[in-house]
Coordinates of C-alpha atoms in Angstrom, one line a residue:
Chain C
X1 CA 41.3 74.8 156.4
X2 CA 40.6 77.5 154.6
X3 CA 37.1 78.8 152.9
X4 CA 38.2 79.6 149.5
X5 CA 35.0 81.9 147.2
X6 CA 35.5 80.2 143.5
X7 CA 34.3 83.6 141.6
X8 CA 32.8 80.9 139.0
X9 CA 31.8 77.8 141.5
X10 CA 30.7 79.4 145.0
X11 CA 32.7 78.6 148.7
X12 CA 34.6 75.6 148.8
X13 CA 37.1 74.3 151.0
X14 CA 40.7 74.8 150.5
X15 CA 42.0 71.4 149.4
X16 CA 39.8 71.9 146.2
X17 CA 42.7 74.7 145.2
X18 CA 46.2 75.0 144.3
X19 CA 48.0 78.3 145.2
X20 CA 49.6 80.5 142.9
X21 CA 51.2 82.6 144.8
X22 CA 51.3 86.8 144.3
X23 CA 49.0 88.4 141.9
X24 CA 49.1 90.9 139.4
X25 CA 52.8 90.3 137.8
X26 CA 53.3 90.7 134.6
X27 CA 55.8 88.7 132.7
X28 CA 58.0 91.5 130.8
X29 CA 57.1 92.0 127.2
X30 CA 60.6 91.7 126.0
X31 CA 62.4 89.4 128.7
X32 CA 65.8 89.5 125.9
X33 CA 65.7 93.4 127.3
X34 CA 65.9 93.1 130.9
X35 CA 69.7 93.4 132.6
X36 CA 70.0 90.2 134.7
X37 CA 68.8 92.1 138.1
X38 CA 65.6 93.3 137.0
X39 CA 64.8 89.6 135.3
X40 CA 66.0 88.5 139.0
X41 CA 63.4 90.6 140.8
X42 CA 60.6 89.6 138.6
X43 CA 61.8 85.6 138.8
X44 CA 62.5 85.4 142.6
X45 CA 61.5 88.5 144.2
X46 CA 57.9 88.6 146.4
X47 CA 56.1 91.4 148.1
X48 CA 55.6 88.6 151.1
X49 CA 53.1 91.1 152.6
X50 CA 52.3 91.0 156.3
X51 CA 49.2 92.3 155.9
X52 CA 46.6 92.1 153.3
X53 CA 48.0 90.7 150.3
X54 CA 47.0 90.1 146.6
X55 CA 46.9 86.5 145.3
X56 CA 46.0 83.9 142.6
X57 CA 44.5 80.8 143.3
X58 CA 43.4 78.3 140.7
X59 CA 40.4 76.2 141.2
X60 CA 42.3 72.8 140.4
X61 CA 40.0 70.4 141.5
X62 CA 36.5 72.1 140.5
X63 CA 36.6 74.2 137.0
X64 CA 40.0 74.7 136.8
X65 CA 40.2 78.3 136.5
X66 CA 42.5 80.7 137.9
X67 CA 41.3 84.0 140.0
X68 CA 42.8 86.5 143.1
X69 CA 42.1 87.0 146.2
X70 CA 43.1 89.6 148.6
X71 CA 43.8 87.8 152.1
X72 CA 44.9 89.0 154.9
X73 CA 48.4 87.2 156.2
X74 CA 48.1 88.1 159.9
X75 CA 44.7 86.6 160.0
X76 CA 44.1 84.3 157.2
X77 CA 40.9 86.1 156.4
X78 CA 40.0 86.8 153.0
X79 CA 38.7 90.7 152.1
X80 CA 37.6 89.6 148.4
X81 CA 37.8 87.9 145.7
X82 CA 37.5 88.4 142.2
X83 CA 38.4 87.5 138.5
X84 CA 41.4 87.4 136.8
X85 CA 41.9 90.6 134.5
X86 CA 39.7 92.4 137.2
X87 CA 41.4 95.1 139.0
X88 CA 42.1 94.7 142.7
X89 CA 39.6 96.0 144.7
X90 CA 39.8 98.7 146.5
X91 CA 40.2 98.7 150.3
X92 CA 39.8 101.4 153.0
X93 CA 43.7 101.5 154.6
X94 CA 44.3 98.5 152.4
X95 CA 48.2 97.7 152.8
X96 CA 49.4 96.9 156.4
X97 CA 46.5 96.1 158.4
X98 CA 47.4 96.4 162.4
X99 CA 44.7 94.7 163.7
X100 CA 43.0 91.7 162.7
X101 CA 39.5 92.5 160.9
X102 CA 36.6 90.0 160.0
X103 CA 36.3 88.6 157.1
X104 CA 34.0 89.8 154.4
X105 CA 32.8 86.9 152.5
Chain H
X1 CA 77.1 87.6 185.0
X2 CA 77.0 83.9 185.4
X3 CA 79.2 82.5 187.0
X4 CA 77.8 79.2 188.2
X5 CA 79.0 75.9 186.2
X6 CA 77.2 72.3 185.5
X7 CA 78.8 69.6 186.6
X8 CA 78.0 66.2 188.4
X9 CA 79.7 67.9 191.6
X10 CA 77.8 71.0 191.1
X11 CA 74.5 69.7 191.2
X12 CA 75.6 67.1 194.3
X13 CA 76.7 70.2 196.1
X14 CA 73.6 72.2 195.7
X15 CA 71.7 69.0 196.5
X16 CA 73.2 69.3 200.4
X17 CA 70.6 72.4 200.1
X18 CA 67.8 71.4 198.8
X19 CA 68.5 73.3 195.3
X20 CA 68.0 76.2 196.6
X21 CA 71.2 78.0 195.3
X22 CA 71.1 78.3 191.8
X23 CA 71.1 81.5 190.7
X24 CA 69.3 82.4 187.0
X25 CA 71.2 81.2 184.1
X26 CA 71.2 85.3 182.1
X27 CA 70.5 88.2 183.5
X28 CA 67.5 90.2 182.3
X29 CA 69.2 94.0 181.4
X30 CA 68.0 97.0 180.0
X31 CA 69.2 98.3 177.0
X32 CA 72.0 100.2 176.4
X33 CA 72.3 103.3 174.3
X34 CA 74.8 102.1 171.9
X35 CA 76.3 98.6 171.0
X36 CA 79.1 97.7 169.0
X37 CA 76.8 94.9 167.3
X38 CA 73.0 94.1 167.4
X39 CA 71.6 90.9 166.6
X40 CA 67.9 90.8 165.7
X41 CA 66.1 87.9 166.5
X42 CA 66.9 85.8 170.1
X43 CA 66.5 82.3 168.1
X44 CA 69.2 79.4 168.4
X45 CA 70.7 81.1 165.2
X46 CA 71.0 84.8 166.8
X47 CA 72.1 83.9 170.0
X48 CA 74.4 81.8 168.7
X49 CA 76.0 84.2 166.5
X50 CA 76.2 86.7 169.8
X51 CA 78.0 83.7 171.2
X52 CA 80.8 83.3 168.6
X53 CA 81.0 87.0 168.5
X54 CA 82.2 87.5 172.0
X55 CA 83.8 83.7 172.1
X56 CA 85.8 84.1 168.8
X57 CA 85.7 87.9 167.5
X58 CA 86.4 89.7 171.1
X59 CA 83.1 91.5 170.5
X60 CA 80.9 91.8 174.0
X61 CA 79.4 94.9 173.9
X62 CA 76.7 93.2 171.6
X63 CA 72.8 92.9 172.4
X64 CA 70.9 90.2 171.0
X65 CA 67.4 91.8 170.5
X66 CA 63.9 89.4 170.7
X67 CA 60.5 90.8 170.0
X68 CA 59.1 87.6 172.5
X69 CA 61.1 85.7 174.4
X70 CA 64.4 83.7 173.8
X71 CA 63.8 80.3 171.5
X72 CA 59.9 81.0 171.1
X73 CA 59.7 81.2 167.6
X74 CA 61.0 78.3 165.1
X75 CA 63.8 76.8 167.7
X76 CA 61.1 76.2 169.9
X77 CA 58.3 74.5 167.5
X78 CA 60.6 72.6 164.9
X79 CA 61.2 68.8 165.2
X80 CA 64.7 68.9 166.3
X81 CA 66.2 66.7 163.4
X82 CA 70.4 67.0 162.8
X83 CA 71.7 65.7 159.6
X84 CA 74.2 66.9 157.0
X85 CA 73.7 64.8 154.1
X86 CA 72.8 67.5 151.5
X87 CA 73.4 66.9 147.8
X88 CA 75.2 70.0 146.4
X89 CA 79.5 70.7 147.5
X90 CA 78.0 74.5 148.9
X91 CA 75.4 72.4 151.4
X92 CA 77.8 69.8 152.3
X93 CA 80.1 72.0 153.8
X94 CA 78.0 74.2 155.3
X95 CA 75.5 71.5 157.4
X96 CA 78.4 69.0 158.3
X97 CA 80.5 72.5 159.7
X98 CA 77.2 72.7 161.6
X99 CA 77.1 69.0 162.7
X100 CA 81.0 69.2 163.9
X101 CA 80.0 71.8 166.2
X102 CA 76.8 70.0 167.5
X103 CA 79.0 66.9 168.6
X104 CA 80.8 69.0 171.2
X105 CA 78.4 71.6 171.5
X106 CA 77.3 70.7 175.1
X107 CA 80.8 70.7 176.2
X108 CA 81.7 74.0 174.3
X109 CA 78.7 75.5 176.4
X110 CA 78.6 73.4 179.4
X111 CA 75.5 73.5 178.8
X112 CA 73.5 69.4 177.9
X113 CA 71.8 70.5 174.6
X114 CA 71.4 66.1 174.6
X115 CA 72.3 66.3 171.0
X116 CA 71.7 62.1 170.2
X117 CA 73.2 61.2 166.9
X118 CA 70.6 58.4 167.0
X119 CA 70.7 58.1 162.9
X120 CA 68.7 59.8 160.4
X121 CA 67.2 57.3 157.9
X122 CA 65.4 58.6 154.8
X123 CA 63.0 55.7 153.5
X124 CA 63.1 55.3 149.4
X125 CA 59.6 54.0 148.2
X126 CA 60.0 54.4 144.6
X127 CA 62.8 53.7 141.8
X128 CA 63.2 57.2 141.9
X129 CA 63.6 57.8 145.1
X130 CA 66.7 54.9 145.0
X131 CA 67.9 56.4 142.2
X132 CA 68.5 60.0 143.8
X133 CA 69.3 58.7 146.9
X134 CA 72.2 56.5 145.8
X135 CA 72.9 59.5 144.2
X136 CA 73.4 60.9 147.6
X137 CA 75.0 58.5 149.2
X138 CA 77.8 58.8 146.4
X139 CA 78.2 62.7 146.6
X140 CA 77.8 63.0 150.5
X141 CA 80.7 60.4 150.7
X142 CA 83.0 62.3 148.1
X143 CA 82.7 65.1 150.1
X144 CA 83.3 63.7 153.6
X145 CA 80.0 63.1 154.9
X146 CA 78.6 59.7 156.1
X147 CA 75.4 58.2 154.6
X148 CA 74.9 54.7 153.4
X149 CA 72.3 52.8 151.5
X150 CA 70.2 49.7 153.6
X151 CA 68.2 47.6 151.8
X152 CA 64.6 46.7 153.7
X153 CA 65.7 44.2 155.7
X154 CA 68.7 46.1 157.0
X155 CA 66.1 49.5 157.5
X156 CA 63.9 47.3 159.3
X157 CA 66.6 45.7 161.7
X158 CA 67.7 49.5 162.5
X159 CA 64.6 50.6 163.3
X160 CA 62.2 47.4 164.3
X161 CA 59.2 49.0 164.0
X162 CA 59.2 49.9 160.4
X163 CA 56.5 48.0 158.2
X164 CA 58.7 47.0 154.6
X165 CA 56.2 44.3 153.8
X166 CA 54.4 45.0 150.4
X167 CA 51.0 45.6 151.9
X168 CA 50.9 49.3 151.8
X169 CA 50.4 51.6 149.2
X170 CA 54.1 52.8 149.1
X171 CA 56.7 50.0 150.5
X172 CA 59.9 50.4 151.4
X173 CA 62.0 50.2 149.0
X174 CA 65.2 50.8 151.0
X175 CA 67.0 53.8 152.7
X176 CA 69.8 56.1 153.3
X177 CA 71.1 55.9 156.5
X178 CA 73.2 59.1 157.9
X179 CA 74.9 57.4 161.4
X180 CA 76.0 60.6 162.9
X181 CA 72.7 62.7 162.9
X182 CA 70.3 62.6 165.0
X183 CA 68.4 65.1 167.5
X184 CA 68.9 67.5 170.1
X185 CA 66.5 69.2 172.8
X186 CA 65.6 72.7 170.9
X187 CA 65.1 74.7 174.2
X188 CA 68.4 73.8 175.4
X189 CA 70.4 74.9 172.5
X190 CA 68.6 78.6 173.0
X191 CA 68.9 78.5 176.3
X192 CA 72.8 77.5 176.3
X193 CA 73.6 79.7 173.9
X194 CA 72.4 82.8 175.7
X195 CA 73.5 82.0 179.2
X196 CA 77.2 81.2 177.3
X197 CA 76.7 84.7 175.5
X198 CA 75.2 86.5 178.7
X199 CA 79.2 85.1 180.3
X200 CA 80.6 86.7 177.9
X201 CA 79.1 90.3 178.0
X202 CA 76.2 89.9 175.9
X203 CA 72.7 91.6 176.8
X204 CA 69.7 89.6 176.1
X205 CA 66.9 91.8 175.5
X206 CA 63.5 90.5 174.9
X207 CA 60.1 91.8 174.5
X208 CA 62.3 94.7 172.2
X209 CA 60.8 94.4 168.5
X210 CA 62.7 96.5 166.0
X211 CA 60.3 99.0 164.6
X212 CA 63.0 100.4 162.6
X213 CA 66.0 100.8 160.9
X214 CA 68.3 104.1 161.0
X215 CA 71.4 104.8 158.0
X216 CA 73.0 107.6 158.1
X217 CA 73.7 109.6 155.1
X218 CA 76.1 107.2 153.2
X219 CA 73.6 104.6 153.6
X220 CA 74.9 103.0 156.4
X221 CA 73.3 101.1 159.5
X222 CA 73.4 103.5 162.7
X223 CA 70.8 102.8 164.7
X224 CA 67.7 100.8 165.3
X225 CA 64.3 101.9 166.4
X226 CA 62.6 99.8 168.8
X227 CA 59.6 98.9 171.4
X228 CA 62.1 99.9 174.1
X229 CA 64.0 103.0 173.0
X230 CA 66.5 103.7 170.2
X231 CA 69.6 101.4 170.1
X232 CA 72.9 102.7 168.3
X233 CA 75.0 100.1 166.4
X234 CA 77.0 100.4 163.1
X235 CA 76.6 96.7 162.7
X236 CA 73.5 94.7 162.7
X237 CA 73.0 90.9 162.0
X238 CA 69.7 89.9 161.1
X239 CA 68.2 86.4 161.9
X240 CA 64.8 86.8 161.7
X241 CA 63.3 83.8 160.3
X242 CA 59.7 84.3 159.1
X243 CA 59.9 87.7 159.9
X244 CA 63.4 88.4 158.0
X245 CA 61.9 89.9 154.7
X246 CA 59.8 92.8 157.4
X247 CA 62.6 93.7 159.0
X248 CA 65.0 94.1 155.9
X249 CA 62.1 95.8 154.3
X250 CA 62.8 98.5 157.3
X251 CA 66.0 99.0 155.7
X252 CA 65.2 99.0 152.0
X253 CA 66.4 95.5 151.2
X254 CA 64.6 93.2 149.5
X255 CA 65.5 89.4 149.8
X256 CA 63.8 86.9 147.9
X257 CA 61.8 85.4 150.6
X258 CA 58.4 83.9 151.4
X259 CA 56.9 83.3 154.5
X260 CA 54.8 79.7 155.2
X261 CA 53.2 78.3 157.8
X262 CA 55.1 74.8 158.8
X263 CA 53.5 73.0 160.4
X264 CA 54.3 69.5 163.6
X265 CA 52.8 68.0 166.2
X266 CA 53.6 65.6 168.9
X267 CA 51.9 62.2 170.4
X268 CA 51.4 61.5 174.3
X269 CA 54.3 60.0 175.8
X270 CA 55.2 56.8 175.7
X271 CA 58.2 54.5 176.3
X272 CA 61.1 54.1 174.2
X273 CA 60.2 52.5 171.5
X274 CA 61.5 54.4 168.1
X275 CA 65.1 54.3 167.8
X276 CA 65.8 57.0 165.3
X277 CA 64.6 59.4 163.3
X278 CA 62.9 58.4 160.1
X279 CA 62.4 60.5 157.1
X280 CA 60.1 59.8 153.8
X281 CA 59.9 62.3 151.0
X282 CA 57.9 60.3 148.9
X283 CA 55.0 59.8 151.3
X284 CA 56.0 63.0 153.4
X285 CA 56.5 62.1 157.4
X286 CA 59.5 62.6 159.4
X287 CA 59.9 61.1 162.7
X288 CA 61.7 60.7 166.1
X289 CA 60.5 59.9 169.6
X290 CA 61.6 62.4 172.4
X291 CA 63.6 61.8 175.8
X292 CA 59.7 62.5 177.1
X293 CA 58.7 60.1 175.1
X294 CA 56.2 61.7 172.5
X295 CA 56.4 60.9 169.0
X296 CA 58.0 64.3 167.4
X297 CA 56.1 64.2 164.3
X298 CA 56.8 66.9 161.3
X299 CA 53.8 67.7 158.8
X300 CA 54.4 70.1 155.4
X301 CA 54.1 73.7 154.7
X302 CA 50.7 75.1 154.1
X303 CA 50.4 75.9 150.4
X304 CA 49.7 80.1 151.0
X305 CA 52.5 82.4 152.4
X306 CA 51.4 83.4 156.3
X307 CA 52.5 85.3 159.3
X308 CA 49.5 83.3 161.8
X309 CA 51.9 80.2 162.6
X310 CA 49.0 78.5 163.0
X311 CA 47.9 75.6 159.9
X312 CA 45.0 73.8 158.9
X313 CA 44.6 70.3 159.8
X314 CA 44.3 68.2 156.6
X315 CA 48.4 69.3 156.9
X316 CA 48.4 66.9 159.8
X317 CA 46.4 64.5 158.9
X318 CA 48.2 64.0 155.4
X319 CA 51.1 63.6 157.3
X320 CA 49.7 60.9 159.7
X321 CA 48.5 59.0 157.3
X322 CA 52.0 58.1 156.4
X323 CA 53.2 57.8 159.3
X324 CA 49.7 54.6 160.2
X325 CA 51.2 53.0 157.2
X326 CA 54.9 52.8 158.4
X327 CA 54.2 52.3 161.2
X328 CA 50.9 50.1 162.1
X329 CA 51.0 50.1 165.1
X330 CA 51.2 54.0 166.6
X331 CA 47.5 53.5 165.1
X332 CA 46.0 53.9 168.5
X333 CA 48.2 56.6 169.3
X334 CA 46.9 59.9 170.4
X335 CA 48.1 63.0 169.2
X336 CA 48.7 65.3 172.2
X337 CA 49.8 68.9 170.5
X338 CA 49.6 70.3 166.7
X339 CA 51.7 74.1 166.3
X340 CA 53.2 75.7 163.6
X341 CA 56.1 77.9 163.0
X342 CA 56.5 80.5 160.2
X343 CA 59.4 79.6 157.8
X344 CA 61.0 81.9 155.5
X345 CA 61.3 80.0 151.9
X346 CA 64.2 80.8 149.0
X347 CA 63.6 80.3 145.7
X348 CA 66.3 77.2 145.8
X349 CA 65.3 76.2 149.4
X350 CA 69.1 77.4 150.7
X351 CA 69.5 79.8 153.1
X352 CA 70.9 83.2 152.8
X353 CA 74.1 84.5 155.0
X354 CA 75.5 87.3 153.5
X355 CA 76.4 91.0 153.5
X356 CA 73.8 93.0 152.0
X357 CA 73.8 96.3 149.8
X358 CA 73.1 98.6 153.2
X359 CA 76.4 99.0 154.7
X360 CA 76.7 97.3 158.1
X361 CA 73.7 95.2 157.6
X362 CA 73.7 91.5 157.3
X363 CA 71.2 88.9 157.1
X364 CA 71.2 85.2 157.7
X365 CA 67.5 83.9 156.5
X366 CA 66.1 81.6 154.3
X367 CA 66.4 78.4 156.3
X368 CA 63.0 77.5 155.4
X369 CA 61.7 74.2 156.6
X370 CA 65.2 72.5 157.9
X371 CA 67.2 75.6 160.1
X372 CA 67.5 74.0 163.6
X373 CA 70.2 71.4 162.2
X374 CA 72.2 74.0 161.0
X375 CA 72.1 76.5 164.1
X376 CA 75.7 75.8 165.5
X377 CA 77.4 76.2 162.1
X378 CA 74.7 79.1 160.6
X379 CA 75.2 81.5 164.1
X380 CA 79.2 80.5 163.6
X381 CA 80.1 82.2 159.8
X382 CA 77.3 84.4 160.9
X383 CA 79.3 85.9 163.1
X384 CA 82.5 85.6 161.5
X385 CA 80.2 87.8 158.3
X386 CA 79.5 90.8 161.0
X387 CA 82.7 90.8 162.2
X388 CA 85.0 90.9 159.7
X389 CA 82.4 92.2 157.3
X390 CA 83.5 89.8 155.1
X391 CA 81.8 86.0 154.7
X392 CA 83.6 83.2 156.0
X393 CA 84.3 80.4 153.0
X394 CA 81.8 78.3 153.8
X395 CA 78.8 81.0 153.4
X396 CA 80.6 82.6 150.7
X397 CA 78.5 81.1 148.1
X398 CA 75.2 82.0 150.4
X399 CA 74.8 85.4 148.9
X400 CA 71.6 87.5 147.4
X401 CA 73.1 88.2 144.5
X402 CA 73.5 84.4 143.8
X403 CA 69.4 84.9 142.3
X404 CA 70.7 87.9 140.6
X405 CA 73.9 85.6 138.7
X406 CA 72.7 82.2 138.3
X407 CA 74.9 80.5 141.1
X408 CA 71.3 78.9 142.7
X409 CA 72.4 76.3 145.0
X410 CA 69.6 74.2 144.2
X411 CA 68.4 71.7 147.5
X412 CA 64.7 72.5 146.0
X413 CA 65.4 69.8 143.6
X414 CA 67.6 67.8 145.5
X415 CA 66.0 67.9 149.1
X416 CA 65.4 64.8 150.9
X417 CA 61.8 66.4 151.3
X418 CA 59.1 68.0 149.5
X419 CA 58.9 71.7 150.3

């Protein structure tokens, strides 16, 4: 089970949160705009990183707030987490990460 | 090549000597410099479709290409479950094609996959779940495929050792009953696939990971870079599983895939004493004891995307909770192994087998949690796809572009499961 850092709450275990999948994606100002491939890509379409990857969680079961985390998906490790609105940290060779690393939290 | 066959006389004559004749079932080659076809991926979907493409299309100078070895990945760590009762017209005909092919599969390879169409029964525990499921029952009959509704009573006396009294938190409520699925031995279906493919022609590489993809300047597919040398093809099939959106991400294609971790796990052996497998949505368990005896157990995804195929254990142990209230008395039963497999997820939970915009590329993916059922009839218009570069009518509707213009085919909602 995972270790999850609340930014608000502290480390608790993972059970206590519901994933949100990939962070940072903006729902298109004017959707009415977007030819039907573009409105595909931002409905269906995931980065599905191997490597370290940017994601929301939401605190469902403590104080119900939504924040990211950047995680590593060959390891499981999380590199950081931090609030929603924040920008996502930045990581030395962040992207695909060949070998497993520790985690920092 | 192979020659040797299986038969009852076969294995009496090689018993006069002890066994010591058999020869290996493929041959181990090196790679070649240039293939008419490549398959990436040496699971029971890609050597399957090598198969059909040297059986059916008159292709043999084809390579299937495995970064491990043959049937390691997801045919070797799913639950083995067969069934073809899907909701939509699309599904239908695509997993009962599969489950035609499973029936004589054995004989078609000579090769005892032990497919057992014991019955698939999927338990209802709420008036939704009746509701839906005679819903099911109504559609997979209108479109040829067996299923039937039981009420408890008839559940339990199909599979004794069901609990449908009213002392647990979910009773029974009643079932749908699909006669001809069933299981099969995973390993077996990899393995005869690619010593029937190996017959024919086809080299079996593995420990060859595709480290990239080649097109020449009209875009097409030309070659493939890998762990063991650069491999020349104009067509390439991908059937990657978990691993399918990296490898189209070599060629510039995006799919709309994530990757999960799916969890199962598998009791010590005991004897026969489950007749079937049993599924439950509601409660989430499926089922099934193997020829070994073990309780084949299947647990959920994890909730995060992953490439680890490893899970955490309150997956399990949700999972087994069901399955002490079905069945009381596997109580005392201890679990002997837990794994996990990476699954690559659609948006609308069906798989992909398409063309894609690279010439010469095609991909079959998406299979998510429920791929091993459909691995006769997937590697079949698979290869009919690469070789005629054109989809076969049954995985015409399987496209992309389906997210693009609205056709979902939408087993998310209808699934016998929670994904």
């Amino acid at each position: 089970m995972l270790l999850i850092v609340c930014p608000y709450c502290g480390k608790r275990p993972e059970i206590e949160f519901t994933y949100g999948g990939q962070a940072h994606l903006a729902r298109p100002a004017q959707p009415s705009q977007l030819d039907d491939q573009a409105w595909a890509e931002f409905l269906y379409m995931r980065a599905n990183t191997k490597g370290i990857y940017a994601e929301r969680w939401r605190h469902s079961r403590g104080c119900g707030r939504f924040f990211n985390a950047l995680r590593d998906t060959t390891t499981d490790h999380f590199l950081a987490f931090y609030k929603t609105g924040e920008a996502q940290p930045a990581l030395s060779g962040s992207g695909a990460s060949p070998t497993p690393r520790e985690s920092t939290t | 090549m192979s020659s040797q066959s299986f038969s009852g006389l076969s294995l009496f004559w090689r018993s006069l000597s002890s066994h010591r004749g058999w020869q290996t079932q493929w041959r181990k080659p090196e790679p070649k410099a240039h293939y008419d076809a490549v398959i990436v991926g040496g699971g029971g979907h890609g050597l399957g479709a090598a198969y059909y493409l040297a059986k059916e299309h008159g292709l043999t100078n084809i390579a299937v290409l495995e970064k491990g070895w043959i049937g390691g990945g997801n045919t070797g760590r799913n639950t083995t479950i067969i069934r073809s009762n899907y909701l939509f017209d699309e599904s239908a005909a695509l997993y009962d094609h599969s489950l035609k092919l499973w029936e004589n599969l054995s004989q078609a390879l000579n090769y005892n996959v032990m497919f057992s169409p014991r019955g698939v029964m999927m338990l209802a525990h709420t008036v939704h779940d009746i509701q839906v499921f005679k819903r099911h029952v109504h559609a997979n009959r209108c479109n040829g495929v067996d299923n039937e509704w039981l009420e408890p009573a008839e559940a339990k006396e199909f599979c004794p050792p069901l609990n449908i009294e009213g002392n647990i938190r979910y009773p029974v409520l009643g079932a749908a009953l699909q006669r001809r699925g069933g299981t099969a031995r995973h390993d077996a279906v990899a393995w005869g696939y690619a010593r029937a493919a190996d017959a024919l022609g086809v080299d079996i590489i593995e420990n060859c990971e595709v480290t990239g993809i080649r097109r020449d300047a009209r875009g097409a597919v030309e070659a493939l870079e890998t762990t063991r040398g650069v491999i020349q093809s104009r067509k390439v099939g991908v059937s990657a599983a978990g691993h399918s959106s990296v490898i189209m991400a070599l060629a510039g294609v995006h799919v709309p895939l994530e990757s999960y971790p799916l969890q199962a796990l598998v009791s010590e052996p005991v004897k026969p004493v489950f007749p079937c497998v049993v599924m439950s949505n509601t409660i989430h368990a499926y089922i099934s004891q193997s020829d070994k005896g073990e309780l084949v157990i299947g647990a959920g995804t994890d909730a995060y995307t992953s490439y680890t195929q490893r899970g955490a254990l309150h997956i399990n142990t949700h999972t087994l909770d069901a399955i002490c209230e079905l069945f009381p008395h596997f109580r005392r039963l201890r679990m002997l192994r837990n794994w996990g497999g990476i699954v690559d997820v659609t948006p609308d939970r069906s798989p992909i087998i398409a063309k894609t915009p690279v010439p010469g590329l095609y991909v079959n993916c998406g299979w998510g949690t429920g791929g091993f059922k459909a691995t006769p009839g997937s590697a079949h218009v698979f290869a009919w796809t690469i070789a005629r570069d054109e989809p076969h009518p049954i995985n015409a509707p399987f496209t992309i572009e389906r997210f693009r213009d609205g056709y979902l085919i939408d087993e998310a909602a209808a699934a016998a499961v929670a994904h």
